[in-house]
XYZ file of C-alpha atoms in Angstrom:
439
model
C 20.891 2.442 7.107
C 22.608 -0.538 8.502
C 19.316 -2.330 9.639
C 21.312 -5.713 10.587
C 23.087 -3.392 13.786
C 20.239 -3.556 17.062
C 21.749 -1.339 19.714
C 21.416 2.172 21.650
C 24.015 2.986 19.111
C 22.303 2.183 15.990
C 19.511 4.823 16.929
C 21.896 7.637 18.099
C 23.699 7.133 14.722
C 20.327 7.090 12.918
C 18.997 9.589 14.487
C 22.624 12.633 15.239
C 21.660 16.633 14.720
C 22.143 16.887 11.007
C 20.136 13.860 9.965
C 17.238 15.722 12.387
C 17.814 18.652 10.044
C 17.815 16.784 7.146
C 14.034 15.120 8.164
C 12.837 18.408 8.974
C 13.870 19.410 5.525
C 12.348 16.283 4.193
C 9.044 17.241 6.395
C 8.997 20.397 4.322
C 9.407 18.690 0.942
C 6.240 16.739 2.389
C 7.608 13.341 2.853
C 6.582 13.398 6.623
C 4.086 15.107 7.730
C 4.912 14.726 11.529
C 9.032 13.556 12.968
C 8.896 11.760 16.364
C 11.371 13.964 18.601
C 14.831 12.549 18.949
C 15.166 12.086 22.811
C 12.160 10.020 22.745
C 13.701 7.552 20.458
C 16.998 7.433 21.902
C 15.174 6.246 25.348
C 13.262 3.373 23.921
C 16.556 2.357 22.359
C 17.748 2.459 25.743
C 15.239 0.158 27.730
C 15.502 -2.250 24.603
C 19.270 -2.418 25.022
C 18.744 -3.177 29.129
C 15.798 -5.715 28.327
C 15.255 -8.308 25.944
C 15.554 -6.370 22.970
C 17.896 -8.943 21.019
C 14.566 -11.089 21.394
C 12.731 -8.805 19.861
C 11.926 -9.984 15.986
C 11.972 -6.372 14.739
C 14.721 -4.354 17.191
C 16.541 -1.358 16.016
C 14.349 -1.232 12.717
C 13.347 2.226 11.985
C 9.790 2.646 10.331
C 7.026 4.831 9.341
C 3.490 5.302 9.045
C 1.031 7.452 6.966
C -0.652 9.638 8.172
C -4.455 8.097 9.113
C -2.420 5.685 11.496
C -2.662 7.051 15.265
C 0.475 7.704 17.051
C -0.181 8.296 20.799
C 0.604 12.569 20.798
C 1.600 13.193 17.220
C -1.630 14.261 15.392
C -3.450 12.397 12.809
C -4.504 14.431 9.915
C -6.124 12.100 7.156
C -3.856 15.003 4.942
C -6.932 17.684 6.284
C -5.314 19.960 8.656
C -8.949 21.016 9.849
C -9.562 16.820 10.810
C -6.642 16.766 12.963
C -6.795 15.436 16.454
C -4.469 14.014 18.961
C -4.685 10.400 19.774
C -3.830 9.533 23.446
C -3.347 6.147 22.708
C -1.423 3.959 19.535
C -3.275 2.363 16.819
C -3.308 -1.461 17.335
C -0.659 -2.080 14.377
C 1.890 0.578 16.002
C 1.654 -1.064 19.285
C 2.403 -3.961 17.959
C 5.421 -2.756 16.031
C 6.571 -1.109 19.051
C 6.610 -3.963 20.742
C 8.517 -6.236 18.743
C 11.285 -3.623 18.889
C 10.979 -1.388 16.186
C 11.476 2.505 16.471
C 9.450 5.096 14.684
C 10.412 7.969 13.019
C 7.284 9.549 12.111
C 4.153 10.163 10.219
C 4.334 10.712 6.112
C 2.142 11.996 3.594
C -0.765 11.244 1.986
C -3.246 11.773 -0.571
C -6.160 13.248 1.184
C -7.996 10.853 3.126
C -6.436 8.225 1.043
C -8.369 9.585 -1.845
C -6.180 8.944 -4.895
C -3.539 7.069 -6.375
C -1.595 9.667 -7.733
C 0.133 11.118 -4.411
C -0.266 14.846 -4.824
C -3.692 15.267 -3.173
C -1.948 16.906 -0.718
C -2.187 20.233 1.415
C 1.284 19.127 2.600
C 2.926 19.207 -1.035
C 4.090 16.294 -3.212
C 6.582 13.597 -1.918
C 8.879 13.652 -4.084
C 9.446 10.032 -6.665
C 12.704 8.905 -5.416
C 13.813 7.608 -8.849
C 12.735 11.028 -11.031
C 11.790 14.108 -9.782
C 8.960 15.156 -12.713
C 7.153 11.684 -11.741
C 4.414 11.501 -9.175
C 5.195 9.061 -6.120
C 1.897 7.036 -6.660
C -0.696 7.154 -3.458
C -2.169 7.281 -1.515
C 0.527 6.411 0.468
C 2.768 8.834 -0.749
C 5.557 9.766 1.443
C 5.086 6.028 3.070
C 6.482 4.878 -0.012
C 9.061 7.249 -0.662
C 10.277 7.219 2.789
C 11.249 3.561 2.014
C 12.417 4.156 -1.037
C 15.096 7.165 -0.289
C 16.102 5.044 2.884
C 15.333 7.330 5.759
C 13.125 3.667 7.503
C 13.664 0.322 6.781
C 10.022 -0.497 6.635
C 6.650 1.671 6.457
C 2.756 1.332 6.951
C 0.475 2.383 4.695
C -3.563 1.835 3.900
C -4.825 -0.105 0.653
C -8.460 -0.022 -0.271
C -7.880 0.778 -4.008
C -4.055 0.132 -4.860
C -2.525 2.750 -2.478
C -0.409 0.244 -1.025
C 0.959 -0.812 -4.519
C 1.274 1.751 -7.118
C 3.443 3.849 -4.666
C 5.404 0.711 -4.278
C 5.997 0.169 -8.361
C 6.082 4.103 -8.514
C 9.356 3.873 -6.450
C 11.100 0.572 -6.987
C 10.275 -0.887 -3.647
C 7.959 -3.778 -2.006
C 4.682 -3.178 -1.714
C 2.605 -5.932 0.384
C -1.206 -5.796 0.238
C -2.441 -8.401 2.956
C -5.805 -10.098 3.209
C -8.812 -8.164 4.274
C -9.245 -8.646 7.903
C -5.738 -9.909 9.149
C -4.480 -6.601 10.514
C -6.305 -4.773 12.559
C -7.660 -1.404 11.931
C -8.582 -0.232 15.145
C -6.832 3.556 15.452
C -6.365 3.654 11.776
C -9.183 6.722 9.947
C -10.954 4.355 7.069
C -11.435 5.365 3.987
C -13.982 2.393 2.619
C -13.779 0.463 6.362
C -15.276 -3.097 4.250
C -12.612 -2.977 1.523
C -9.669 -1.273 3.888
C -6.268 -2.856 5.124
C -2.999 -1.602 6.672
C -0.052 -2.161 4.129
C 3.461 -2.515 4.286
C 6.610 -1.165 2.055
C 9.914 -1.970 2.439
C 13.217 -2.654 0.343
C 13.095 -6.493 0.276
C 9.930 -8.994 0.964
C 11.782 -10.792 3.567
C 11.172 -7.750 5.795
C 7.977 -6.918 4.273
C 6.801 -10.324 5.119
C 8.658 -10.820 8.619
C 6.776 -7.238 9.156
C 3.350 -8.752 8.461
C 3.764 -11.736 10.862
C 4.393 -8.874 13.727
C 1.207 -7.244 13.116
C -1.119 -9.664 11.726
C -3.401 -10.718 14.575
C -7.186 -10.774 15.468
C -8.466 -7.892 17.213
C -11.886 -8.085 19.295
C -12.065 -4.022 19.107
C -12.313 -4.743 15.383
C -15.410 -5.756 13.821
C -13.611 -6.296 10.455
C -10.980 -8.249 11.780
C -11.019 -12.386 11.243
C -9.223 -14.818 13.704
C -7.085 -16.670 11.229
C -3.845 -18.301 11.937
C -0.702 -15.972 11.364
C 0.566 -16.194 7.503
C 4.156 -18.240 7.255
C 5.566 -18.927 4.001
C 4.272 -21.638 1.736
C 6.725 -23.757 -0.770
C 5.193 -23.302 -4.085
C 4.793 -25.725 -6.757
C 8.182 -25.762 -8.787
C 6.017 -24.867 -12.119
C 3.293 -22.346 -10.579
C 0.395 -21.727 -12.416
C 0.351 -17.745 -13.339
C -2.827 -16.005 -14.854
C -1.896 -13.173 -16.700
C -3.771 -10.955 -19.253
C -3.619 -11.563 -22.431
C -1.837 -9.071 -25.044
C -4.906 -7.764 -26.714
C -6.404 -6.975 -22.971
C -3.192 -5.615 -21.324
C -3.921 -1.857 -20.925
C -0.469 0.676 -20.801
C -2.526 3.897 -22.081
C 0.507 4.860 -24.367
C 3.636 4.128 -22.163
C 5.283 1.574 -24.442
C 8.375 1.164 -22.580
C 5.895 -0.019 -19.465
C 4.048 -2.833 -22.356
C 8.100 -3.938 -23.179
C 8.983 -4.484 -19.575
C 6.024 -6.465 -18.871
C 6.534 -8.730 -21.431
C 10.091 -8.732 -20.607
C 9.061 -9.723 -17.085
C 7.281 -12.430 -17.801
C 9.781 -13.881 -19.524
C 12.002 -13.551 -16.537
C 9.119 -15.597 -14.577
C 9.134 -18.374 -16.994
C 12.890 -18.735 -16.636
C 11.996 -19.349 -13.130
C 9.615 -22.307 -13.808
C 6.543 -20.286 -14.025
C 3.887 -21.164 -16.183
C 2.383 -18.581 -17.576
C -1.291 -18.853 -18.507
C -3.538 -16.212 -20.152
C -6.437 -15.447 -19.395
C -9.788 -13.665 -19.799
C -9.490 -10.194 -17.862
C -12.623 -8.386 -18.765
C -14.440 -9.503 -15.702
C -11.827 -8.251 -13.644
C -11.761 -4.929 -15.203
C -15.399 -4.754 -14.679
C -14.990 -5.348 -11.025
C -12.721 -2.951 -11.717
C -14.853 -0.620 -12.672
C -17.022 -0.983 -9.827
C -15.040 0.388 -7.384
C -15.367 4.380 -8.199
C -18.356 4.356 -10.957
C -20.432 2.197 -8.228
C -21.705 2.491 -4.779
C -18.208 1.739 -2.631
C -17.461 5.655 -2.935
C -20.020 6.406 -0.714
C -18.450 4.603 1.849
C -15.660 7.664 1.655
C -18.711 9.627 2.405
C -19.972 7.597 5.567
C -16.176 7.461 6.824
C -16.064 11.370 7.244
C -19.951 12.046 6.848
C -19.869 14.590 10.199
C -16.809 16.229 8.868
C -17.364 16.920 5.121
C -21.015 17.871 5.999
C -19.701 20.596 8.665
C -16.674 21.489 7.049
C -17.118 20.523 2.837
C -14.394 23.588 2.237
C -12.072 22.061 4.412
C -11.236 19.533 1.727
C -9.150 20.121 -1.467
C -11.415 20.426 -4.562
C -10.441 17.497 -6.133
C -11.142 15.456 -2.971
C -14.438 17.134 -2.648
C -15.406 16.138 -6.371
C -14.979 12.229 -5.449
C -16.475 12.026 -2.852
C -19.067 14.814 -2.633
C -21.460 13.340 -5.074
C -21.270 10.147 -3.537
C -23.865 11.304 -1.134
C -26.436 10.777 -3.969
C -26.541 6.978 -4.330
C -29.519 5.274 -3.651
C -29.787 1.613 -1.640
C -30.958 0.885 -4.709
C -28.267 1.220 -6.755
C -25.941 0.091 -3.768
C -27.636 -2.808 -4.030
C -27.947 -3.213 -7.768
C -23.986 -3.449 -7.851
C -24.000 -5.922 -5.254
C -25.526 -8.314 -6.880
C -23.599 -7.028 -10.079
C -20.259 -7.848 -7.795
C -21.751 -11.250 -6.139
C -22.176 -12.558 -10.105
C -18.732 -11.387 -11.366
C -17.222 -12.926 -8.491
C -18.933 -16.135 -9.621
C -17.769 -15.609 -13.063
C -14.076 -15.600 -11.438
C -14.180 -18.406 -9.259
C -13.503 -21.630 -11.596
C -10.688 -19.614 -13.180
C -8.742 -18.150 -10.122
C -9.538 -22.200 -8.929
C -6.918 -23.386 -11.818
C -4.206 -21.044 -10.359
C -2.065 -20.666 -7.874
C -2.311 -16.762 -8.265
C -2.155 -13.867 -10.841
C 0.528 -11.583 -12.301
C -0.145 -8.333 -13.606
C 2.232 -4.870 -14.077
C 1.675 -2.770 -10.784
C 1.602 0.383 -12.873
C 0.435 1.030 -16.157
C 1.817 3.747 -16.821
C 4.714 6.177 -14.950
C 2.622 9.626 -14.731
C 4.487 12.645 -14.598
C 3.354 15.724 -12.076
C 2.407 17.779 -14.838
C 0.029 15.320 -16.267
C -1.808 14.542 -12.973
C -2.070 18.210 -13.293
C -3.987 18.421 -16.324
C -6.183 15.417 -16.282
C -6.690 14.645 -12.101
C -9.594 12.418 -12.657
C -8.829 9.730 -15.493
C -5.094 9.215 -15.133
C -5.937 8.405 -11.517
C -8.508 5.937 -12.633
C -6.252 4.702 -15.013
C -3.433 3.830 -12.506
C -6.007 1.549 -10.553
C -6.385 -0.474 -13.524
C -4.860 -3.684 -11.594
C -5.451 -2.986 -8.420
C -9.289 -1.514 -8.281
C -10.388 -5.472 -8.125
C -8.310 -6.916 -5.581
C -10.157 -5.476 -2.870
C -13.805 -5.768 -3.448
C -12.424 -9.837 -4.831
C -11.216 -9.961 -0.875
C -7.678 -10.855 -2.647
C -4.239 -10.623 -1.097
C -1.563 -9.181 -3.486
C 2.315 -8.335 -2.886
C 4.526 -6.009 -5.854
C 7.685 -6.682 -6.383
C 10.497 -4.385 -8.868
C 11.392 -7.089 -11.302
C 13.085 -5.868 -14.340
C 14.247 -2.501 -16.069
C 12.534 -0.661 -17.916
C 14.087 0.901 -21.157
C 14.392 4.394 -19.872
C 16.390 2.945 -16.861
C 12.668 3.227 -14.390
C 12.227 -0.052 -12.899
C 9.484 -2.786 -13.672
C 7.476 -4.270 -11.338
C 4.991 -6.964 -11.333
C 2.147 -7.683 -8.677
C 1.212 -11.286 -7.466
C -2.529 -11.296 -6.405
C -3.957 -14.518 -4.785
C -6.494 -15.761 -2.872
C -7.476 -14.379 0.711
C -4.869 -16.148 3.006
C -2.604 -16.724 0.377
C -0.345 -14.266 1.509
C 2.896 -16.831 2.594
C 2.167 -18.307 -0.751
C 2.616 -14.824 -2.567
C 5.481 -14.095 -0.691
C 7.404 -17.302 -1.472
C 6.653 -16.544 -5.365
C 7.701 -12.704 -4.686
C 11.322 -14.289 -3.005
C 11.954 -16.746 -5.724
C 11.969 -13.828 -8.515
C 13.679 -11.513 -5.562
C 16.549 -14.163 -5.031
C 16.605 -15.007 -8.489
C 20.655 -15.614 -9.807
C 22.368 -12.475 -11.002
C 22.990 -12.720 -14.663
């Protein structure tokens, strides 16, 4: 889709009869979940033409957003048809999208309530990879990703409190951008783990992913997790950045060789760039790691949904049930005991994220096929948050970029985690390798 032409036009070519029967047909392959009808988009195309909509910073883009956003009268399911309810009003993030001109098209699919990485946690069905069909599309923003990815919306939002906005991102050759805790609001968005949560944003390119973020990053006094900070603009980076990266006898593929090549291959491709590459211990960020589903933040899946699960525990799928469920169990005690197990790691970190100017690690470890998920649900998951589990609970910012290809023709993809507020500076390293010269 043309997303350079802003005009009435634009949306009645985006959105004629047959493309409305090919999203329906999409809905029912379970990338959406939910189409906004087409009459309604054609008239906010119309009072942006008559206004100022040539002002507008985002006008006659076409986006998405998974499905624990609100959308003022399109249901929010959370991916639990039994959860559903009808918002009568926008979730802060949409509004603001709105706004700035952009149109949506609808609501996509999702692991349920954002419980997984894998993207086929789904009552909906499985979004389907848009580079192979036997591969999973990564979640737990599934058809968020995807929907990006096939080209149906120039940009979508999705939630990341484990890696969902990034593994569907490397999953599918797109941009994945995981802001700072706290700089997008979350009011009208269902929370998964509401201290470790943030909206996320795919799209194509980083310029839009970025020019995205500066739309909807703002404080929010309805928020209590939200932090007045000024808006992100892009940094200039050193011309030899410091890059921490793991070191070979700590890098972790769990047998997919051709994603170990690319990596390597990819970091190569960063030092031609003027990166210095620096490695680095990584076992205290696999701990923290680690933390994340074998310690006390799962019961905060519980407390998000405590009313529902506890009145309706068959309403979720079995695998959903088995993560959370159990959670119930934890003690302060041991809530507390990995507190203070977190507070010291993060201590551990501090002098060596200090020397850099951010990280680089692969997004995914390994491309998992359906039929794999299928067979081992629990530990392939895990094993596909084995960069990303730590960003969160480290209150990091992290962007993924595609970077190289892979040699089975899947694309590579590295992810540049930084600081919280770093996010301009991640963005300018993400553009330098995006604009990099053709060879």
């Amino acid at each position: 889709m043309p997303s350079a032409v802003r005009s009435e036009s634009f949306v009645r070519q985006s959105f004629p009869k047959d493309t409305i029967a090919q999203l329906e047909n999409l809905r029912s392959r379970s990338v959406f979940t939910a189409l906004k009808r087409r009459e309604l988009a054609l008239a906010e195309a119309e009072r942006m033409e008559s206004g100022e909509g040539d002002r507008k910073p985002l006008f006659g883009l076409l986006f998405a957003v998974k499905d624990n956003i609100d959308v003022a009268g399109i249901p929010t399911t959370a991916a639990c048809p039994t959860f559903a309810y009808m918002p009568d009003r926008s979730a802060t993030v949409v509004q603001r999208l709105e706004q700035a001109g952009a149109i949506l098209v609808g609501k996509t699919n999702m692991d349920q309530f954002a419980t997984g990485l894998v993207g086929v946690r789904s009552p909906f069905g499985i979004a389907p990879n848009a580079l192979r069909s036997d591969l999973i599309p990564g979640g737990s923003s599934s058809g968020s990703a995807v929907a990006v990815a096939r080209g149906f919306v120039d940009f979508s939002l999705g939630t990341d409190t484990a890696g969902s906005g990034r593994i569907p991102a490397g999953m599918n050759g797109i941009v994945g951008l995981k802001p700072s805790l706290g700089l997008i609001s979350s009011t009208g968005v269902v929370p998964a783990c509401r201290t470790l949560d943030t909206v996320s944003i795919f799209s194509r390119d980083v310029e839009t992913a970025f020019r995205v973020l500066q739309v909807i990053a703002a404080y929010d006094a309805e928020d209590p997790f939200s932090r007045n900070v000024p808006r992100p603009v892009l940094e200039e980076p050193k011309r030899q950045p410091k890059v921490g990266v793991p070191p070979a006898s700590q890098r972790m593929f769990f047998g997919d060789d051709a994603a170990e090549a690319a990596f390597s291959a990819d970091l190569e491709t960063l030092q031609s760039l003027g990166f210095a590459v620096v490695e680095v211990d990584f076992e205290p960020l696999h701990a923290v790691a680690r933390l994340l589903y074998e310690g006390p933040w799962v019961a905060e899946r519980y407390a998000a949904i405590r009313s529902f699960i506890e009145s309706n525990p068959s309403a979720l799928l079995p695998v959903t049930f088995s993560v959370i469920g159990p959670s119930k169990n934890i003690t302060a005690v041991e809530a507390f005991e990995s507190i203070y197990r977190l507070k010291a790691l993060k201590r551990q970190l501090e002098p060596v994220l200090q020397a850099l100017d951010c990280l680089a690690v692969p997004t995914v470890p390994r491309f998992y096929r359906i039929s794999e998920i299928a067979e081992e649900p629990i530990t392939y998951n895990a094993n596909l948050g084995t960069y990303t589990n730590f960003v969160n609970l480290l209150d990091l910012a992290a962007i993924t970029l595609p970077v190289g290809i892979r040699s089975d023709g899947l694309p590579s993809s590295v992810t540049f985690i930084g600081p919280a507020d770093s996010d301009g500076l991640l963005a300018s390293l993400a553009l330098r390798v995006e604009n990099r010269p053709a060879r």
